[in-house]
PDB file of C-alpha atoms in Angstrom:
ATOM      1  CA  MET A   1     247.975 204.526  34.616  1.00  0.00           C
ATOM      2  CA  GLU A   2     247.736 201.830  37.319  1.00  0.00           C
ATOM      3  CA  PRO A   3     246.230 203.118  40.600  1.00  0.00           C
ATOM      4  CA  GLN A   4     249.381 202.344  42.624  1.00  0.00           C
ATOM      5  CA  GLN A   5     251.603 204.082  40.087  1.00  0.00           C
ATOM      6  CA  THR A   6     249.290 207.093  40.075  1.00  0.00           C
ATOM      7  CA  ARG A   7     249.320 207.310  43.891  1.00  0.00           C
ATOM      8  CA  GLN A   8     253.101 207.207  43.916  1.00  0.00           C
ATOM      9  CA  GLY A   9     253.195 209.943  41.258  1.00  0.00           C
ATOM     10  CA  VAL A  10     250.864 212.122  43.334  1.00  0.00           C
ATOM     11  CA  PHE A  11     253.046 211.716  46.435  1.00  0.00           C
ATOM     12  CA  PHE A  12     256.229 212.576  44.531  1.00  0.00           C
ATOM     13  CA  ALA A  13     254.593 215.629  42.922  1.00  0.00           C
ATOM     14  CA  LEU A  14     253.313 216.962  46.267  1.00  0.00           C
ATOM     15  CA  ALA A  15     256.728 216.512  47.909  1.00  0.00           C
ATOM     16  CA  ALA A  16     258.579 218.215  45.046  1.00  0.00           C
ATOM     17  CA  TYR A  17     256.342 221.266  44.852  1.00  0.00           C
ATOM     18  CA  PHE A  18     256.215 221.782  48.630  1.00  0.00           C
ATOM     19  CA  ILE A  19     260.012 221.799  48.881  1.00  0.00           C
ATOM     20  CA  TRP A  20     260.286 224.137  45.888  1.00  0.00           C
ATOM     21  CA  GLY A  21     257.724 226.436  47.476  1.00  0.00           C
ATOM     22  CA  ILE A  22     259.835 227.016  50.581  1.00  0.00           C
ATOM     23  CA  ALA A  23     263.231 226.841  48.812  1.00  0.00           C
ATOM     24  CA  PRO A  24     263.520 230.667  48.450  1.00  0.00           C
ATOM     25  CA  ALA A  25     264.101 230.878  52.212  1.00  0.00           C
ATOM     26  CA  TYR A  26     267.318 228.904  51.734  1.00  0.00           C
ATOM     27  CA  PHE A  27     268.568 231.123  48.907  1.00  0.00           C
ATOM     28  CA  LYS A  28     267.773 234.233  50.944  1.00  0.00           C
ATOM     29  CA  LEU A  29     270.162 232.943  53.615  1.00  0.00           C
ATOM     30  CA  ILE A  30     273.020 233.094  51.106  1.00  0.00           C
ATOM     31  CA  GLY A  31     271.696 236.077  49.181  1.00  0.00           C
ATOM     32  CA  TYR A  32     275.025 237.902  49.470  1.00  0.00           C
ATOM     33  CA  VAL A  33     276.668 235.236  47.276  1.00  0.00           C
ATOM     34  CA  PRO A  34     276.410 236.028  43.514  1.00  0.00           C
ATOM     35  CA  ALA A  35     273.729 234.027  41.684  1.00  0.00           C
ATOM     36  CA  ASN A  36     276.112 232.441  39.152  1.00  0.00           C
ATOM     37  CA  GLU A  37     278.365 231.364  42.013  1.00  0.00           C
ATOM     38  CA  ILE A  38     275.450 229.743  43.846  1.00  0.00           C
ATOM     39  CA  LEU A  39     274.562 227.971  40.607  1.00  0.00           C
ATOM     40  CA  THR A  40     278.028 226.418  40.381  1.00  0.00           C
ATOM     41  CA  HIS A  41     277.661 225.103  43.930  1.00  0.00           C
ATOM     42  CA  ARG A  42     274.225 223.677  43.090  1.00  0.00           C
ATOM     43  CA  ILE A  43     275.742 221.768  40.185  1.00  0.00           C
ATOM     44  CA  ILE A  44     278.927 220.560  41.899  1.00  0.00           C
ATOM     45  CA  TRP A  45     277.378 219.426  45.180  1.00  0.00           C
ATOM     46  CA  SER A  46     274.356 217.924  43.438  1.00  0.00           C
ATOM     47  CA  PHE A  47     276.747 215.753  41.425  1.00  0.00           C
ATOM     48  CA  PHE A  48     278.564 214.471  44.526  1.00  0.00           C
ATOM     49  CA  PHE A  49     275.298 213.995  46.406  1.00  0.00           C
ATOM     50  CA  MET A  50     274.039 211.855  43.517  1.00  0.00           C
ATOM     51  CA  LEU A  51     277.216 209.734  43.607  1.00  0.00           C
ATOM     52  CA  ILE A  52     276.596 208.973  47.286  1.00  0.00           C
ATOM     53  CA  LEU A  53     272.893 208.348  46.772  1.00  0.00           C
ATOM     54  CA  LEU A  54     273.413 205.967  43.856  1.00  0.00           C
ATOM     55  CA  THR A  55     276.035 204.043  45.816  1.00  0.00           C
ATOM     56  CA  LEU A  56     273.832 203.693  48.903  1.00  0.00           C
ATOM     57  CA  SER A  57     270.788 202.649  46.860  1.00  0.00           C
ATOM     58  CA  ARG A  58     272.887 200.347  44.623  1.00  0.00           C
ATOM     59  CA  GLN A  59     271.401 201.842  41.467  1.00  0.00           C
ATOM     60  CA  TRP A  60     274.572 201.912  39.368  1.00  0.00           C
ATOM     61  CA  PRO A  61     273.237 199.200  37.003  1.00  0.00           C
ATOM     62  CA  LEU A  62     270.497 201.670  35.988  1.00  0.00           C
ATOM     63  CA  VAL A  63     273.156 204.280  35.225  1.00  0.00           C
ATOM     64  CA  ARG A  64     274.987 201.819  32.989  1.00  0.00           C
ATOM     65  CA  ILE A  65     271.733 201.031  31.172  1.00  0.00           C
ATOM     66  CA  ALA A  66     271.054 204.758  30.674  1.00  0.00           C
ATOM     67  CA  CYS A  67     274.567 205.341  29.315  1.00  0.00           C
ATOM     68  CA  ARG A  68     274.137 202.702  26.595  1.00  0.00           C
ATOM     69  CA  ASN A  69     271.691 204.898  24.715  1.00  0.00           C
ATOM     70  CA  LYS A  70     273.650 207.709  23.031  1.00  0.00           C
ATOM     71  CA  LYS A  71     270.458 209.523  22.045  1.00  0.00           C
ATOM     72  CA  HIS A  72     269.348 209.660  25.682  1.00  0.00           C
ATOM     73  CA  ILE A  73     272.759 210.978  26.740  1.00  0.00           C
ATOM     74  CA  LEU A  74     272.515 213.819  24.214  1.00  0.00           C
ATOM     75  CA  LEU A  75     268.931 214.604  25.233  1.00  0.00           C
ATOM     76  CA  LEU A  76     270.059 214.749  28.860  1.00  0.00           C
ATOM     77  CA  ALA A  77     272.561 217.411  27.776  1.00  0.00           C
ATOM     78  CA  VAL A  78     269.585 219.410  26.468  1.00  0.00           C
ATOM     79  CA  SER A  79     267.645 218.902  29.704  1.00  0.00           C
ATOM     80  CA  ALA A  80     270.773 219.884  31.672  1.00  0.00           C
ATOM     81  CA  ILE A  81     270.977 223.211  29.829  1.00  0.00           C
ATOM     82  CA  LEU A  82     267.269 223.827  30.418  1.00  0.00           C
ATOM     83  CA  ILE A  83     267.380 223.095  34.137  1.00  0.00           C
ATOM     84  CA  GLY A  84     270.629 225.040  34.556  1.00  0.00           C
ATOM     85  CA  SER A  85     269.019 228.081  32.921  1.00  0.00           C
ATOM     86  CA  ASN A  86     265.989 227.664  35.162  1.00  0.00           C
ATOM     87  CA  TRP A  87     268.128 227.445  38.306  1.00  0.00           C
ATOM     88  CA  LEU A  88     270.134 230.560  37.445  1.00  0.00           C
ATOM     89  CA  THR A  89     267.030 232.608  36.647  1.00  0.00           C
ATOM     90  CA  PHE A  90     265.320 231.505  39.856  1.00  0.00           C
ATOM     91  CA  ILE A  91     268.310 232.229  42.113  1.00  0.00           C
ATOM     92  CA  TRP A  92     268.811 235.673  40.580  1.00  0.00           C
ATOM     93  CA  ALA A  93     265.096 236.494  40.899  1.00  0.00           C
ATOM     94  CA  VAL A  94     264.851 235.459  44.557  1.00  0.00           C
ATOM     95  CA  ASN A  95     267.997 237.287  45.644  1.00  0.00           C
ATOM     96  CA  ASN A  96     267.150 240.465  43.704  1.00  0.00           C
ATOM     97  CA  HIS A  97     263.670 240.895  45.188  1.00  0.00           C
ATOM     98  CA  HIS A  98     261.722 239.433  42.265  1.00  0.00           C
ATOM     99  CA  MET A  99     260.192 236.487  44.130  1.00  0.00           C
ATOM    100  CA  LEU A 100     256.681 237.523  43.052  1.00  0.00           C
ATOM    101  CA  GLU A 101     257.716 237.345  39.396  1.00  0.00           C
ATOM    102  CA  ALA A 102     259.258 233.938  40.063  1.00  0.00           C
ATOM    103  CA  SER A 103     256.022 232.747  41.637  1.00  0.00           C
ATOM    104  CA  MET A 104     254.088 234.026  38.614  1.00  0.00           C
ATOM    105  CA  GLY A 105     256.332 231.962  36.355  1.00  0.00           C
ATOM    106  CA  TYR A 106     255.477 228.812  38.251  1.00  0.00           C
ATOM    107  CA  PHE A 107     251.779 229.733  38.264  1.00  0.00           C
ATOM    108  CA  ILE A 108     251.949 229.915  34.461  1.00  0.00           C
ATOM    109  CA  ASN A 109     253.963 226.707  34.164  1.00  0.00           C
ATOM    110  CA  PRO A 110     251.078 224.199  34.685  1.00  0.00           C
ATOM    111  CA  LEU A 111     249.352 225.720  31.670  1.00  0.00           C
ATOM    112  CA  VAL A 112     252.597 225.564  29.685  1.00  0.00           C
ATOM    113  CA  ASN A 113     252.807 221.871  30.627  1.00  0.00           C
ATOM    114  CA  VAL A 114     249.304 221.279  29.281  1.00  0.00           C
ATOM    115  CA  LEU A 115     250.123 223.098  26.043  1.00  0.00           C
ATOM    116  CA  LEU A 116     253.370 221.157  25.560  1.00  0.00           C
ATOM    117  CA  GLY A 117     251.599 217.898  26.326  1.00  0.00           C
ATOM    118  CA  VAL A 118     249.116 218.594  23.549  1.00  0.00           C
ATOM    119  CA  VAL A 119     251.676 219.774  20.985  1.00  0.00           C
ATOM    120  CA  PHE A 120     254.409 217.185  21.530  1.00  0.00           C
ATOM    121  CA  LEU A 121     252.792 214.231  23.322  1.00  0.00           C
ATOM    122  CA  LYS A 122     249.449 214.288  21.484  1.00  0.00           C
ATOM    123  CA  GLU A 123     247.515 214.567  24.744  1.00  0.00           C
ATOM    124  CA  ARG A 124     243.947 215.684  24.138  1.00  0.00           C
ATOM    125  CA  PHE A 125     243.029 219.284  24.890  1.00  0.00           C
ATOM    126  CA  ARG A 126     239.593 219.849  26.450  1.00  0.00           C
ATOM    127  CA  ARG A 127     237.600 223.054  25.978  1.00  0.00           C
ATOM    128  CA  MET A 128     238.092 224.312  29.528  1.00  0.00           C
ATOM    129  CA  GLN A 129     241.826 223.697  29.229  1.00  0.00           C
ATOM    130  CA  TRP A 130     241.845 225.884  26.127  1.00  0.00           C
ATOM    131  CA  ALA A 131     239.997 228.555  28.107  1.00  0.00           C
ATOM    132  CA  ALA A 132     242.542 228.352  30.943  1.00  0.00           C
ATOM    133  CA  VAL A 133     245.515 228.733  28.602  1.00  0.00           C
ATOM    134  CA  ILE A 134     243.892 231.668  26.770  1.00  0.00           C
ATOM    135  CA  LEU A 135     243.115 233.407  30.081  1.00  0.00           C
ATOM    136  CA  ALA A 136     246.684 233.052  31.347  1.00  0.00           C
ATOM    137  CA  PHE A 137     248.342 234.343  28.219  1.00  0.00           C
ATOM    138  CA  SER A 138     245.768 237.141  27.970  1.00  0.00           C
ATOM    139  CA  GLY A 139     247.019 238.341  31.348  1.00  0.00           C
ATOM    140  CA  VAL A 140     250.589 238.381  30.066  1.00  0.00           C
ATOM    141  CA  ALA A 141     249.479 240.153  26.865  1.00  0.00           C
ATOM    142  CA  ILE A 142     247.660 242.857  28.865  1.00  0.00           C
ATOM    143  CA  GLN A 143     250.781 243.482  30.963  1.00  0.00           C
ATOM    144  CA  ILE A 144     252.846 243.928  27.789  1.00  0.00           C
ATOM    145  CA  TRP A 145     250.268 246.033  25.916  1.00  0.00           C
ATOM    146  CA  GLN A 146     248.887 248.193  28.739  1.00  0.00           C
ATOM    147  CA  PHE A 147     252.043 248.755  30.773  1.00  0.00           C
ATOM    148  CA  GLY A 148     254.852 248.004  28.311  1.00  0.00           C
ATOM    149  CA  SER A 149     256.234 245.554  30.835  1.00  0.00           C
ATOM    150  CA  ILE A 150     257.325 242.096  29.678  1.00  0.00           C
ATOM    151  CA  PRO A 151     257.496 239.508  32.491  1.00  0.00           C
ATOM    152  CA  TYR A 152     260.844 238.114  31.341  1.00  0.00           C
ATOM    153  CA  ILE A 153     261.548 236.260  34.580  1.00  0.00           C
ATOM    154  CA  SER A 154     258.118 234.636  34.711  1.00  0.00           C
ATOM    155  CA  LEU A 155     258.159 233.537  31.071  1.00  0.00           C
ATOM    156  CA  THR A 156     261.736 232.253  31.267  1.00  0.00           C
ATOM    157  CA  LEU A 157     260.997 230.133  34.338  1.00  0.00           C
ATOM    158  CA  ALA A 158     257.743 228.773  32.907  1.00  0.00           C
ATOM    159  CA  LEU A 159     259.194 227.846  29.509  1.00  0.00           C
ATOM    160  CA  THR A 160     262.511 226.387  30.678  1.00  0.00           C
ATOM    161  CA  PHE A 161     260.883 224.205  33.308  1.00  0.00           C
ATOM    162  CA  GLY A 162     258.040 223.160  31.024  1.00  0.00           C
ATOM    163  CA  LEU A 163     260.490 222.125  28.306  1.00  0.00           C
ATOM    164  CA  TYR A 164     262.646 220.360  30.895  1.00  0.00           C
ATOM    165  CA  ALA A 165     259.654 218.285  32.027  1.00  0.00           C
ATOM    166  CA  LEU A 166     258.826 217.463  28.417  1.00  0.00           C
ATOM    167  CA  VAL A 167     262.368 216.310  27.587  1.00  0.00           C
ATOM    168  CA  ARG A 168     262.651 214.188  30.737  1.00  0.00           C
ATOM    169  CA  LYS A 169     259.303 212.551  30.058  1.00  0.00           C
ATOM    170  CA  LYS A 170     260.276 211.782  26.464  1.00  0.00           C
ATOM    171  CA  ILE A 171     263.581 210.223  27.575  1.00  0.00           C
ATOM    172  CA  GLY A 172     262.046 208.013  30.269  1.00  0.00           C
ATOM    173  CA  VAL A 173     265.352 207.613  32.172  1.00  0.00           C
ATOM    174  CA  ASP A 174     264.973 207.013  35.924  1.00  0.00           C
ATOM    175  CA  SER A 175     265.260 210.114  38.084  1.00  0.00           C
ATOM    176  CA  GLN A 176     268.588 209.297  39.804  1.00  0.00           C
ATOM    177  CA  SER A 177     270.483 208.289  36.666  1.00  0.00           C
ATOM    178  CA  GLY A 178     269.102 211.264  34.762  1.00  0.00           C
ATOM    179  CA  MET A 179     270.071 213.699  37.505  1.00  0.00           C
ATOM    180  CA  LEU A 180     273.614 212.308  37.690  1.00  0.00           C
ATOM    181  CA  ILE A 181     274.157 212.565  33.937  1.00  0.00           C
ATOM    182  CA  GLU A 182     272.655 216.081  33.795  1.00  0.00           C
ATOM    183  CA  THR A 183     274.951 217.371  36.537  1.00  0.00           C
ATOM    184  CA  LEU A 184     277.891 215.582  34.904  1.00  0.00           C
ATOM    185  CA  TRP A 185     277.245 217.523  31.685  1.00  0.00           C
ATOM    186  CA  LEU A 186     277.247 220.799  33.637  1.00  0.00           C
ATOM    187  CA  LEU A 187     280.071 219.921  36.027  1.00  0.00           C
ATOM    188  CA  PRO A 188     283.104 220.982  33.889  1.00  0.00           C
ATOM    189  CA  VAL A 189     281.675 224.437  33.193  1.00  0.00           C
ATOM    190  CA  ALA A 190     280.720 224.920  36.854  1.00  0.00           C
ATOM    191  CA  ALA A 191     284.123 223.810  38.132  1.00  0.00           C
ATOM    192  CA  ILE A 192     286.061 225.977  35.671  1.00  0.00           C
ATOM    193  CA  TYR A 193     283.993 229.026  36.578  1.00  0.00           C
ATOM    194  CA  LEU A 194     284.171 228.546  40.357  1.00  0.00           C
ATOM    195  CA  PHE A 195     287.862 227.625  40.643  1.00  0.00           C
ATOM    196  CA  PHE A 196     289.443 229.612  37.816  1.00  0.00           C
ATOM    197  CA  ILE A 197     287.176 232.544  36.896  1.00  0.00           C
ATOM    198  CA  ALA A 198     285.110 233.648  39.906  1.00  0.00           C
ATOM    199  CA  ASP A 199     286.911 236.099  42.167  1.00  0.00           C
ATOM    200  CA  THR A 200     284.586 237.377  44.886  1.00  0.00           C
ATOM    201  CA  PRO A 201     284.779 237.444  48.702  1.00  0.00           C
ATOM    202  CA  THR A 202     282.844 234.152  48.794  1.00  0.00           C
ATOM    203  CA  SER A 203     284.349 232.300  45.822  1.00  0.00           C
ATOM    204  CA  HIS A 204     287.355 230.937  47.752  1.00  0.00           C
ATOM    205  CA  MET A 205     286.001 228.230  50.035  1.00  0.00           C
ATOM    206  CA  THR A 206     289.199 228.006  52.085  1.00  0.00           C
ATOM    207  CA  GLN A 207     288.596 231.601  53.204  1.00  0.00           C
ATOM    208  CA  ASN A 208     284.884 231.198  53.945  1.00  0.00           C
ATOM    209  CA  SER A 209     283.420 230.465  57.343  1.00  0.00           C
ATOM    210  CA  LEU A 210     282.422 226.868  58.063  1.00  0.00           C
ATOM    211  CA  SER A 211     278.756 227.864  58.272  1.00  0.00           C
ATOM    212  CA  LEU A 212     278.822 229.466  54.808  1.00  0.00           C
ATOM    213  CA  ASN A 213     280.581 226.467  53.259  1.00  0.00           C
ATOM    214  CA  LEU A 214     278.010 224.122  54.793  1.00  0.00           C
ATOM    215  CA  LEU A 215     275.198 226.268  53.420  1.00  0.00           C
ATOM    216  CA  LEU A 216     276.772 226.264  49.966  1.00  0.00           C
ATOM    217  CA  MET A 217     277.226 222.492  50.081  1.00  0.00           C
ATOM    218  CA  ALA A 218     273.601 222.121  51.154  1.00  0.00           C
ATOM    219  CA  ALA A 219     272.654 223.504  47.729  1.00  0.00           C
ATOM    220  CA  GLY A 220     273.204 219.975  46.442  1.00  0.00           C
ATOM    221  CA  VAL A 221     270.603 218.539  48.795  1.00  0.00           C
ATOM    222  CA  VAL A 222     268.143 221.409  48.271  1.00  0.00           C
ATOM    223  CA  THR A 223     268.478 220.931  44.528  1.00  0.00           C
ATOM    224  CA  THR A 224     268.563 217.172  44.202  1.00  0.00           C
ATOM    225  CA  ILE A 225     265.798 215.969  46.506  1.00  0.00           C
ATOM    226  CA  PRO A 226     262.846 217.902  45.001  1.00  0.00           C
ATOM    227  CA  LEU A 227     264.127 217.453  41.450  1.00  0.00           C
ATOM    228  CA  MET A 228     264.278 213.686  41.933  1.00  0.00           C
ATOM    229  CA  PHE A 229     260.755 213.754  43.344  1.00  0.00           C
ATOM    230  CA  PHE A 230     259.652 215.733  40.309  1.00  0.00           C
ATOM    231  CA  THR A 231     261.273 213.506  37.701  1.00  0.00           C
ATOM    232  CA  ALA A 232     259.878 210.430  39.464  1.00  0.00           C
ATOM    233  CA  ALA A 233     256.408 212.004  39.302  1.00  0.00           C
ATOM    234  CA  ALA A 234     256.891 212.930  35.634  1.00  0.00           C
ATOM    235  CA  THR A 235     257.441 209.276  34.701  1.00  0.00           C
ATOM    236  CA  LYS A 236     254.332 208.120  36.587  1.00  0.00           C
ATOM    237  CA  LEU A 237     251.797 210.819  35.675  1.00  0.00           C
ATOM    238  CA  ARG A 238     250.576 212.407  32.472  1.00  0.00           C
ATOM    239  CA  LEU A 239     252.237 215.767  31.859  1.00  0.00           C
ATOM    240  CA  SER A 240     248.866 217.524  32.017  1.00  0.00           C
ATOM    241  CA  THR A 241     248.076 215.797  35.333  1.00  0.00           C
ATOM    242  CA  LEU A 242     251.465 216.769  36.738  1.00  0.00           C
ATOM    243  CA  GLY A 243     250.652 220.389  36.012  1.00  0.00           C
ATOM    244  CA  PHE A 244     247.663 220.135  38.338  1.00  0.00           C
ATOM    245  CA  PHE A 245     249.927 220.087  41.403  1.00  0.00           C
ATOM    246  CA  GLN A 246     252.259 222.874  40.462  1.00  0.00           C
ATOM    247  CA  TYR A 247     250.237 225.695  41.973  1.00  0.00           C
ATOM    248  CA  ILE A 248     251.350 224.520  45.453  1.00  0.00           C
ATOM    249  CA  GLY A 249     254.924 225.767  45.044  1.00  0.00           C
ATOM    250  CA  PRO A 250     254.177 229.239  43.658  1.00  0.00           C
ATOM    251  CA  THR A 251     251.422 229.775  46.234  1.00  0.00           C
ATOM    252  CA  LEU A 252     253.883 229.212  49.061  1.00  0.00           C
ATOM    253  CA  MET A 253     256.421 231.401  47.258  1.00  0.00           C
ATOM    254  CA  PHE A 254     253.855 234.171  46.739  1.00  0.00           C
ATOM    255  CA  LEU A 255     252.846 234.150  50.422  1.00  0.00           C
ATOM    256  CA  MET A 256     256.471 234.217  51.563  1.00  0.00           C
ATOM    257  CA  ALA A 257     257.259 237.154  49.252  1.00  0.00           C
ATOM    258  CA  ILE A 258     254.495 239.403  50.566  1.00  0.00           C
ATOM    259  CA  THR A 259     254.542 238.180  54.195  1.00  0.00           C
ATOM    260  CA  PHE A 260     258.214 237.765  55.089  1.00  0.00           C
ATOM    261  CA  TYR A 261     260.228 239.584  52.423  1.00  0.00           C
ATOM    262  CA  GLY A 262     258.244 242.786  51.929  1.00  0.00           C
ATOM    263  CA  GLU A 263     257.616 242.551  48.188  1.00  0.00           C
ATOM    264  CA  THR A 264     254.595 244.415  46.813  1.00  0.00           C
ATOM    265  CA  ILE A 265     252.463 243.759  43.735  1.00  0.00           C
ATOM    266  CA  GLY A 266     252.532 246.544  41.165  1.00  0.00           C
ATOM    267  CA  GLU A 267     249.469 247.360  39.075  1.00  0.00           C
ATOM    268  CA  ASP A 268     250.920 245.637  36.014  1.00  0.00           C
ATOM    269  CA  LYS A 269     251.624 242.386  37.847  1.00  0.00           C
ATOM    270  CA  MET A 270     248.270 242.471  39.653  1.00  0.00           C
ATOM    271  CA  TYR A 271     246.361 242.256  36.351  1.00  0.00           C
ATOM    272  CA  THR A 272     248.509 239.347  35.231  1.00  0.00           C
ATOM    273  CA  PHE A 273     248.118 237.522  38.547  1.00  0.00           C
ATOM    274  CA  ILE A 274     244.317 237.924  38.393  1.00  0.00           C
ATOM    275  CA  PHE A 275     244.173 236.418  34.903  1.00  0.00           C
ATOM    276  CA  VAL A 276     246.575 233.594  35.807  1.00  0.00           C
ATOM    277  CA  TRP A 277     244.654 232.759  38.988  1.00  0.00           C
ATOM    278  CA  ALA A 278     241.405 232.751  37.028  1.00  0.00           C
ATOM    279  CA  ALA A 279     243.023 230.423  34.493  1.00  0.00           C
ATOM    280  CA  LEU A 280     244.152 228.079  37.261  1.00  0.00           C
ATOM    281  CA  GLY A 281     240.629 228.096  38.701  1.00  0.00           C
ATOM    282  CA  VAL A 282     239.222 227.010  35.337  1.00  0.00           C
ATOM    283  CA  PHE A 283     241.998 224.436  34.974  1.00  0.00           C
ATOM    284  CA  ILE A 284     241.315 222.904  38.404  1.00  0.00           C
ATOM    285  CA  LEU A 285     237.538 222.814  37.855  1.00  0.00           C
ATOM    286  CA  ASP A 286     238.102 221.048  34.546  1.00  0.00           C
ATOM    287  CA  ALA A 287     240.393 218.484  36.186  1.00  0.00           C
ATOM    288  CA  LEU A 288     237.889 217.799  38.975  1.00  0.00           C
ATOM    289  CA  TYR A 289     235.015 217.469  36.505  1.00  0.00           C
ATOM    290  CA  TYR A 290     237.030 215.137  34.283  1.00  0.00           C
ATOM    291  CA  GLN A 291     237.982 212.919  37.243  1.00  0.00           C
ATOM    292  CA  ARG A 292     234.331 212.612  38.267  1.00  0.00           C
ATOM    293  CA  ARG A 293     233.397 211.518  34.764  1.00  0.00           C
ATOM    294  CA  LEU A 294     235.988 208.741  34.929  1.00  0.00           C
ATOM    295  CA  ARG A 295     234.509 207.266  38.108  1.00  0.00           C
TER     296      ARG A 295
END
């Protein structure tokens, strides 16, 4: 990677993970809205926000280039399903007092990124990276074996987002075009659900307060900005390097859960967190050591 490209990738990664780390505060504000309903607003308003952004930045030629490749369009349908599943799981977890489990999922995700990078992108796996992955999944295994508790939320978030990053990196489409096409794939389903199926006190926007409608529309901005930062970083950094930054988001999420939202860590989750944190410590030490060797 060229130094300038790497610096840009680092900036984009830091911005994305910081925004994701504090995003639960936004979803808590609209926690009384059903998760699947919030998801439809994320999709719909993200699509319209992308239309405005592409027009202002005059990037429509890139969209036309992206649309010429039918294989990329189909792969963006796959990435759309992955990110939609990730969004729904995350919203439900935050608004049902499972923010700690959500943070665990994103703690595990850097190690999932490394594993996927090795399996699918032929990136080399160093010994300490192996140790980090084994430690993390040992923590999950202990939770399942000792307490009979499977961290479904954590594993779902880690795997869906890891696979999403992998697909987007393999496609190589620019972040804005990719985001527009992904939301376009999801838009019909979201619109049909919100306008023809959903029937809750908040599903009819004409009956909502202005403040609630503005908050729901803001889901497009909250969704699009960090995701664009992330996809921009994914095209400029190795997948394993990108994973290095991901502990920022879950750390902020973890602190918010125990400080502001009164969540407590059960014995089962504590063991898993200890193993995952140990794995991240090994992972970070390996990255620092490897960077020194390259100097």
